[in-house]
C-alpha atoms as a printed R data frame, in Angstrom:
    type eleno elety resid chain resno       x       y       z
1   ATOM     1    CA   UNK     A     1 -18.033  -2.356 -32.784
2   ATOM     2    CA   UNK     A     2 -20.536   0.004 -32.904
3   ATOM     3    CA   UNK     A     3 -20.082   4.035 -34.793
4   ATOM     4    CA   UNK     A     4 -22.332   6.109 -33.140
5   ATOM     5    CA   UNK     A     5 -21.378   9.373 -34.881
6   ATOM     6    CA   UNK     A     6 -18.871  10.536 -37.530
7   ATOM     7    CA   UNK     A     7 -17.236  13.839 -38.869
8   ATOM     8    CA   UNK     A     8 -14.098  15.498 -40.313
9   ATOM     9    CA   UNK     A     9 -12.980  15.939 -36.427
10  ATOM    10    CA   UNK     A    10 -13.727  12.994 -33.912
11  ATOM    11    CA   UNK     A    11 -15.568   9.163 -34.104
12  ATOM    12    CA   UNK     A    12 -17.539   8.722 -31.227
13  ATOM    13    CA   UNK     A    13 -18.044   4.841 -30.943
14  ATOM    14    CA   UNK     A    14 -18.715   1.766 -28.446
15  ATOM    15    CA   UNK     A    15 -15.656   0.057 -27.731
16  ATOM    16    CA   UNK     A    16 -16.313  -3.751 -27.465
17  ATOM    17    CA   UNK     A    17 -15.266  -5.649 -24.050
18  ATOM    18    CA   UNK     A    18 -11.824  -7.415 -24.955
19  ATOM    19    CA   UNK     A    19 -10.419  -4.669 -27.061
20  ATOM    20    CA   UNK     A    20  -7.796  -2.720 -26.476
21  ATOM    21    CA   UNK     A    21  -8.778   1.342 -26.644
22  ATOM    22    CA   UNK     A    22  -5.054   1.588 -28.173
23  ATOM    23    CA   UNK     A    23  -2.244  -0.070 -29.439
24  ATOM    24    CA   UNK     A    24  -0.273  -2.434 -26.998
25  ATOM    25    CA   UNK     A    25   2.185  -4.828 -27.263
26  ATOM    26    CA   UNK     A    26   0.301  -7.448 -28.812
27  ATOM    27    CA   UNK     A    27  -0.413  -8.592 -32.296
28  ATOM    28    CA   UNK     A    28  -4.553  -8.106 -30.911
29  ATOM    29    CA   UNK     A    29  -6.679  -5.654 -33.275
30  ATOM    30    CA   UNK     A    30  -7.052  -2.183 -31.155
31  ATOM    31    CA   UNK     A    31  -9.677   0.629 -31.540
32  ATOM    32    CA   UNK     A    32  -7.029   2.935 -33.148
33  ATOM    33    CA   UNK     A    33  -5.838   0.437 -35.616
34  ATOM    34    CA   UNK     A    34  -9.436  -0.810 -36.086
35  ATOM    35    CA   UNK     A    35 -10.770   2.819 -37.057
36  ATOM    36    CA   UNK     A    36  -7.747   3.735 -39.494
37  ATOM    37    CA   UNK     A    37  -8.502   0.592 -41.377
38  ATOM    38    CA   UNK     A    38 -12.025   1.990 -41.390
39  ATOM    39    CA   UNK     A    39 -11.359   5.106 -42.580
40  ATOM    40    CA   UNK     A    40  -8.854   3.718 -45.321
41  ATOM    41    CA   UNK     A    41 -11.685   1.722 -46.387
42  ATOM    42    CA   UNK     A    42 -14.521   4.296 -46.276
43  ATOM    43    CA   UNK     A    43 -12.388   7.302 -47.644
44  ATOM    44    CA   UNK     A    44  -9.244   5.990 -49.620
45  ATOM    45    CA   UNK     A    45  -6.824   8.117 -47.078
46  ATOM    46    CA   UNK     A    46  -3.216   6.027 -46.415
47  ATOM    47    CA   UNK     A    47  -2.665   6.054 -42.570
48  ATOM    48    CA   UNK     A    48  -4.989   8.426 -41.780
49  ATOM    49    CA   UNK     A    49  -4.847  10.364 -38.092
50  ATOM    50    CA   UNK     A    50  -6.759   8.755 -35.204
51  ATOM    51    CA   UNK     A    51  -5.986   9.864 -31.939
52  ATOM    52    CA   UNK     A    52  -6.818   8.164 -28.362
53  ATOM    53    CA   UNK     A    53  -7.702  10.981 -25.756
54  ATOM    54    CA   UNK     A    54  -9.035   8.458 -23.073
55  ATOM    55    CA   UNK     A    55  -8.903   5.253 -22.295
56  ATOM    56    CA   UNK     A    56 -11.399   2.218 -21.056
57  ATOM    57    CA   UNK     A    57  -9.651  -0.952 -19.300
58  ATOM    58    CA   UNK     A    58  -9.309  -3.753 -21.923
59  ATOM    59    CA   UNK     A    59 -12.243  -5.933 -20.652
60  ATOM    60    CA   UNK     A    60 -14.770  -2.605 -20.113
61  ATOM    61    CA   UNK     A    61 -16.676  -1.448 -23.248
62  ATOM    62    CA   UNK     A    62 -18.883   1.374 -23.650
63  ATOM    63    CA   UNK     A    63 -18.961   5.276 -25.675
64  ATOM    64    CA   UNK     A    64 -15.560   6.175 -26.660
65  ATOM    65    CA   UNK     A    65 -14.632   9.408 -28.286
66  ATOM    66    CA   UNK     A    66 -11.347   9.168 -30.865
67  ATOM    67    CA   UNK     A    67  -9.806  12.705 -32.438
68  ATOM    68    CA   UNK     A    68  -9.438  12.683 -36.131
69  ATOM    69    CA   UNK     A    69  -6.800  15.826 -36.279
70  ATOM    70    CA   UNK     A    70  -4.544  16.498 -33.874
71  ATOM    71    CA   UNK     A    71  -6.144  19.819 -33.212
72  ATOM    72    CA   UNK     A    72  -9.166  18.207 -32.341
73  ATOM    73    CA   UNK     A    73  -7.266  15.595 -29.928
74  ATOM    74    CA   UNK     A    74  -5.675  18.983 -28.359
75  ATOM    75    CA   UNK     A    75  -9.232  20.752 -27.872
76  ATOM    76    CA   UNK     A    76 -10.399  17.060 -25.906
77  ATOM    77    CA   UNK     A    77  -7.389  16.834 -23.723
78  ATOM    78    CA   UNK     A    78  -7.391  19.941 -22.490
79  ATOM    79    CA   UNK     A    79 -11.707  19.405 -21.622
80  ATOM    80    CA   UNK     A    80 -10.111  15.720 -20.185
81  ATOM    81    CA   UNK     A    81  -8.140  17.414 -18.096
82  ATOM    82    CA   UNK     A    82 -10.065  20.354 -17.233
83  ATOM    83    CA   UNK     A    83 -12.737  17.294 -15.856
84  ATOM    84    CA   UNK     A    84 -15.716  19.076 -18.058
85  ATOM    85    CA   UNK     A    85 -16.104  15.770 -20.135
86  ATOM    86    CA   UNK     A    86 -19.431  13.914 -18.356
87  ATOM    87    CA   UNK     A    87 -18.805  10.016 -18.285
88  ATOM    88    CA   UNK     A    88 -21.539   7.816 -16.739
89  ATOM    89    CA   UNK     A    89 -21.355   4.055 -16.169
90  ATOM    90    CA   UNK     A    90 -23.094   1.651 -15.593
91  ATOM    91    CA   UNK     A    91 -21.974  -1.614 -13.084
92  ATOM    92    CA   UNK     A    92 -23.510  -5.055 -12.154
93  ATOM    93    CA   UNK     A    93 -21.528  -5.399  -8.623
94  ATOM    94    CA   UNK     A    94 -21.977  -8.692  -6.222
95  ATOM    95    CA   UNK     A    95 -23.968  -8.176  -3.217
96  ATOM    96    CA   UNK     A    96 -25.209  -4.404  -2.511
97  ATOM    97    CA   UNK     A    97 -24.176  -0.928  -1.014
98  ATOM    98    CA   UNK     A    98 -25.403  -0.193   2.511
99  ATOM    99    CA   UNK     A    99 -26.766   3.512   0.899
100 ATOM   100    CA   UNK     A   100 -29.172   3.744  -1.987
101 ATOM   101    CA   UNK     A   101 -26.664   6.127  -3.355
102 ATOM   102    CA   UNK     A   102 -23.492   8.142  -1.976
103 ATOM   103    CA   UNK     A   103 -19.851   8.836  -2.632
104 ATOM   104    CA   UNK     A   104 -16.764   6.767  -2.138
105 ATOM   105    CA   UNK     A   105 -13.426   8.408  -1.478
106 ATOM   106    CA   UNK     A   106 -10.504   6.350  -1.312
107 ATOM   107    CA   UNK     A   107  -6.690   6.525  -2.049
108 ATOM   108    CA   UNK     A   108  -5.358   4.514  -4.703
109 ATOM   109    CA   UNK     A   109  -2.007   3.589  -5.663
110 ATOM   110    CA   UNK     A   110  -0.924   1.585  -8.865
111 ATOM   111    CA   UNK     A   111   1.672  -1.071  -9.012
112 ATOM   112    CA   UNK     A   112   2.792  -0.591 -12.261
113 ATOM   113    CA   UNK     A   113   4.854  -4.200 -12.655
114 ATOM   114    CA   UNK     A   114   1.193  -5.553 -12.188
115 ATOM   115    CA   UNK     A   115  -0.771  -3.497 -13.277
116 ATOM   116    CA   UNK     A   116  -2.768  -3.783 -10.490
117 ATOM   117    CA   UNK     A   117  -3.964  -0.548  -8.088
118 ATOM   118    CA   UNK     A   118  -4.538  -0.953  -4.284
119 ATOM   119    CA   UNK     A   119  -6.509   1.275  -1.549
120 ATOM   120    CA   UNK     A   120  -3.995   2.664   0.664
121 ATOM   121    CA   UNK     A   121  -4.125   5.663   3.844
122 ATOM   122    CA   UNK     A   122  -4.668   8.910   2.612
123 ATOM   123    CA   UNK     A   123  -1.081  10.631   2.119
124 ATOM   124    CA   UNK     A   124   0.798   7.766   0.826
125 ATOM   125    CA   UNK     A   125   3.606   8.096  -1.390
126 ATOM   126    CA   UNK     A   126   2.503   8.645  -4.915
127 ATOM   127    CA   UNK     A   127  -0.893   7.612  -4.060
128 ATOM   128    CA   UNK     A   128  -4.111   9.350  -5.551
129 ATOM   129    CA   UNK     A   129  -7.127  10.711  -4.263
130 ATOM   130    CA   UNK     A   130 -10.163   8.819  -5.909
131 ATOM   131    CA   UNK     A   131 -13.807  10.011  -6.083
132 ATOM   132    CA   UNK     A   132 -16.902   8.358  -7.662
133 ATOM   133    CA   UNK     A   133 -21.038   8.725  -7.165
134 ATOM   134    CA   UNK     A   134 -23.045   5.727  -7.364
135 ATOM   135    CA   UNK     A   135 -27.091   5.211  -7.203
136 ATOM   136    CA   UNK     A   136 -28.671   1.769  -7.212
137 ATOM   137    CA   UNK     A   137 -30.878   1.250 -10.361
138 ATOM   138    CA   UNK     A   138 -32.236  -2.570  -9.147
139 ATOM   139    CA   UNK     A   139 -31.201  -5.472  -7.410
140 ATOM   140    CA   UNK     A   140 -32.315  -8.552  -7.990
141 ATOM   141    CA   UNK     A   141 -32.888 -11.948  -6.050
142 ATOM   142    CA   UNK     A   142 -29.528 -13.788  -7.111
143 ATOM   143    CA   UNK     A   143 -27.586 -11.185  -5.296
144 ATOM   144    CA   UNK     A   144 -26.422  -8.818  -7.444
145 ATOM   145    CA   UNK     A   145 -27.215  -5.002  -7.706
146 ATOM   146    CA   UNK     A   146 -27.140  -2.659 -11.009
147 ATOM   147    CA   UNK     A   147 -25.609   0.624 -10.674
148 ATOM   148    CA   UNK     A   148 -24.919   4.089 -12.036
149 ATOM   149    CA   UNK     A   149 -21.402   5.459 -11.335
150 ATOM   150    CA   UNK     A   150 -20.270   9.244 -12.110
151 ATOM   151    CA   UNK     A   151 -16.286   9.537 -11.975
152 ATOM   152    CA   UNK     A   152 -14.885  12.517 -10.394
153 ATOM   153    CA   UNK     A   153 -11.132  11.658 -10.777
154 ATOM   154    CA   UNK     A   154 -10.099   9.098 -13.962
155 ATOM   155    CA   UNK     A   155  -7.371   6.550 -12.004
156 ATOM   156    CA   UNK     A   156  -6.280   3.227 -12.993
157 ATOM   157    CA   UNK     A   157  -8.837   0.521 -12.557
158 ATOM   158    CA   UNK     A   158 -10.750   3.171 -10.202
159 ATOM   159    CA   UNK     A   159 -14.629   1.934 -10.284
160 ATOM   160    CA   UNK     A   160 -13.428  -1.531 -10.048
161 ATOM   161    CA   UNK     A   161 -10.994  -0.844  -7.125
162 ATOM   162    CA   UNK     A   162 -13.324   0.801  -4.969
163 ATOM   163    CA   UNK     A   163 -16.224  -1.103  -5.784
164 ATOM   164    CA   UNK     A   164 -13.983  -3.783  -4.329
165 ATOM   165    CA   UNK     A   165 -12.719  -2.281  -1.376
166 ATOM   166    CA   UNK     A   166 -16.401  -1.539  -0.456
167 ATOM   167    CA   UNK     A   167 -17.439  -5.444  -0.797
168 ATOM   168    CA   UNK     A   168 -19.201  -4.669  -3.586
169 ATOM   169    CA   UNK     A   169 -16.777  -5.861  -6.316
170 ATOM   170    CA   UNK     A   170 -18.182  -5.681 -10.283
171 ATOM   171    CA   UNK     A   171 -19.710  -8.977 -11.434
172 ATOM   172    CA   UNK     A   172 -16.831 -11.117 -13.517
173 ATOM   173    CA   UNK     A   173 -13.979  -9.228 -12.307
174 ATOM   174    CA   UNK     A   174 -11.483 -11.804 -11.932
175 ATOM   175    CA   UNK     A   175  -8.419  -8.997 -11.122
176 ATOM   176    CA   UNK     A   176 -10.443  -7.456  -8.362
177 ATOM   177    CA   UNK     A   177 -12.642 -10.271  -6.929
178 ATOM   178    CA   UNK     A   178 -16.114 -10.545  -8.881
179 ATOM   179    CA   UNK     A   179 -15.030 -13.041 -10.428
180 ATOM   180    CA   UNK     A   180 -16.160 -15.598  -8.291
181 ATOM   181    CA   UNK     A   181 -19.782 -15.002  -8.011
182 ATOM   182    CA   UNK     A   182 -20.873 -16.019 -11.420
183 ATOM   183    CA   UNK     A   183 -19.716 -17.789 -14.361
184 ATOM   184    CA   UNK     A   184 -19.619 -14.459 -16.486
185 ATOM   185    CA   UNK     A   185 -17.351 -14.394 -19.179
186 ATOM   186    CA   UNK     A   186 -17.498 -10.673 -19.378
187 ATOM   187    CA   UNK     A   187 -17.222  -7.911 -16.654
188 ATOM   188    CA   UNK     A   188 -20.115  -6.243 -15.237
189 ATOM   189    CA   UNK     A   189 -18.757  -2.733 -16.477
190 ATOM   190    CA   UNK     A   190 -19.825  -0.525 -19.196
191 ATOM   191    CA   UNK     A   191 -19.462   3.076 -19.826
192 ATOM   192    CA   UNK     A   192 -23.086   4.304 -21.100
193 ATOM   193    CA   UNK     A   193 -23.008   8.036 -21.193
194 ATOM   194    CA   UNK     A   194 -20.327  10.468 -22.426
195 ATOM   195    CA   UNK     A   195 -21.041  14.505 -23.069
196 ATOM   196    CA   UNK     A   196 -18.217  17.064 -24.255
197 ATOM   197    CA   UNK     A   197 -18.147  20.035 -26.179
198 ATOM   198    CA   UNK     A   198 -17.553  19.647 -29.688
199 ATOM   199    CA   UNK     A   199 -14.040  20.509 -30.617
200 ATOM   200    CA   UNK     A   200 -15.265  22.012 -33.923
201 ATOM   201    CA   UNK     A   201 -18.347  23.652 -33.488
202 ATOM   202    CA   UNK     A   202 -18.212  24.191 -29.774
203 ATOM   203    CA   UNK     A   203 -21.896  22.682 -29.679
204 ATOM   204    CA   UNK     A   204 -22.479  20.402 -26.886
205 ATOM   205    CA   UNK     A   205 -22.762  16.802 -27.470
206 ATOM   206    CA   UNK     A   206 -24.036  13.597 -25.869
207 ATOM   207    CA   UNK     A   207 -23.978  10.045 -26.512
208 ATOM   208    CA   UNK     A   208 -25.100   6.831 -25.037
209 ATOM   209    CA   UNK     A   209 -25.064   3.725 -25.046
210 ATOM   210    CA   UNK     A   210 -27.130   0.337 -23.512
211 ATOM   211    CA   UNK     A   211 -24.670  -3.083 -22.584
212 ATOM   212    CA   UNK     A   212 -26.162  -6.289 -24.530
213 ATOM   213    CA   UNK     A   213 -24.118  -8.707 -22.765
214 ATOM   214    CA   UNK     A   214 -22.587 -10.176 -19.903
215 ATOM   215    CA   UNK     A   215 -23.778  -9.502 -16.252
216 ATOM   216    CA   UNK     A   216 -25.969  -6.742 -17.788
217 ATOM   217    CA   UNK     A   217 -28.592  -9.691 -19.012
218 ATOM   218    CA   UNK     A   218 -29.839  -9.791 -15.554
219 ATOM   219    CA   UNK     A   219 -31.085  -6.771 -15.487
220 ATOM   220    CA   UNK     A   220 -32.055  -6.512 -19.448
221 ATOM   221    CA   UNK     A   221 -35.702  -5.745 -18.427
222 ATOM   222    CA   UNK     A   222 -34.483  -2.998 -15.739
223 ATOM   223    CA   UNK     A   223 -32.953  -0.173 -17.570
224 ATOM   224    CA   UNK     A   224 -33.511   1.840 -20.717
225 ATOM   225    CA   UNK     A   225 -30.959   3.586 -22.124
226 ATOM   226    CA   UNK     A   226 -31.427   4.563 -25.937
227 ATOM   227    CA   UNK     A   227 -28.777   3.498 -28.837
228 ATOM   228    CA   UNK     A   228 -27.665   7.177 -29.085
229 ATOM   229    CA   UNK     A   229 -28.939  10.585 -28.647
């Protein structure tokens, strides 16, 4: 786990794939729990506040941004929610989009007993409009293409759900079918880029991040993306 910036308001930081962006029921270290016991270490503070404003799937690492007062975790939520917090990803998906780039638009719904979402017609009950960018970086000769995705909406499982519905599912996904092609022990999905405004000093701030592992060493010579900015 990775600290790629640090003040008296947030942690910005990249997640590793496997761990948990919060506590869950299981005995399994968590970001949250992970960065208290940092911060008890580092500055002698007893339970010390570390707030969750967004989430990555379990398996998916990549730039995370944790509150450290609860004013600050109010100031992020409400940019969250107003959808002025920039996320960026990157993918490894099996096979390759028709388009060089364009925009899929599905509806999703989530089964919450499996914790598995679904395309489904537009209108269904409790279904969700979904809407992501993509542009292929590189493909390469064993059939797999890497990707940058820009969410519009934040829904459950959302890149890897429509990346699957469009028969393009991410490399090592074994919920969502990628994990056939491939004996990856890690998915093909990493969030690389995340900008918000400070919730301190208002100033604008940006952070990235390059994957090291997984379905991303096939294309280790392809991108660039710098430790942090």
């Amino acid at each position: 786990m990775k600290i790629l910036y640090e003040d008296p308001w947030i942690l910005v930081v990249v997640k590793p794939p496997g761990m948990a962006s919060q506590p869950e029921r299981s005995t399994a270290m968590d970001m949250v729990s992970y960065l208290k016991n940092y911060i008890s270490r580092k500055e002698g503070q007893k339970n010390p506040y570390v707030a969750a404003v967004h989430r990555l799937d379990r398996p998916v690492g990549g730039v995370m941004v944790y509150a450290r007062t609860p004013e600050s975790a109010s100031a992020l939520s409400r940019q969250i929610a107003g959808r002025t917090v920039r996320k960026e990803y990157l993918a490894v998906v099996c096979g390759s989009p028709e388009k060089s780039e364009g925009v899929l638009e599905d509806w999703l719904l989530r089964n919450g007993k499996t914790n598995v979402s679904e395309v489904v017609p537009p209108g269904t009950l409790e279904g969700k409009l979904a809407r992501l960018s993509y542009k292929i970086l590189a493909r390469n000769d064993q059939g797999y293409t890497l990707v940058s995705v820009h969410l519009e909406t934040g829904r459950h499982h959302q890149i890897r759900v429509q990346m699957a519905a469009a028969k393009t599912p991410v490399a090592g996904d074994r919920r969502y079918g990628g994990g056939n092609a491939g004996n990856f022990r890690d998915i093909g999905l990493f969030s690389c880029k995340l900008s918000f405004k400070h919730p301190g000093t208002k100033k604008m701030m940006e952070f990235q991040a390059k994957p090291q592992w997984g379905p991303f060493l096939l294309f280790s010579d392809v991108f660039d993306i710098s430790d942090h900015a």
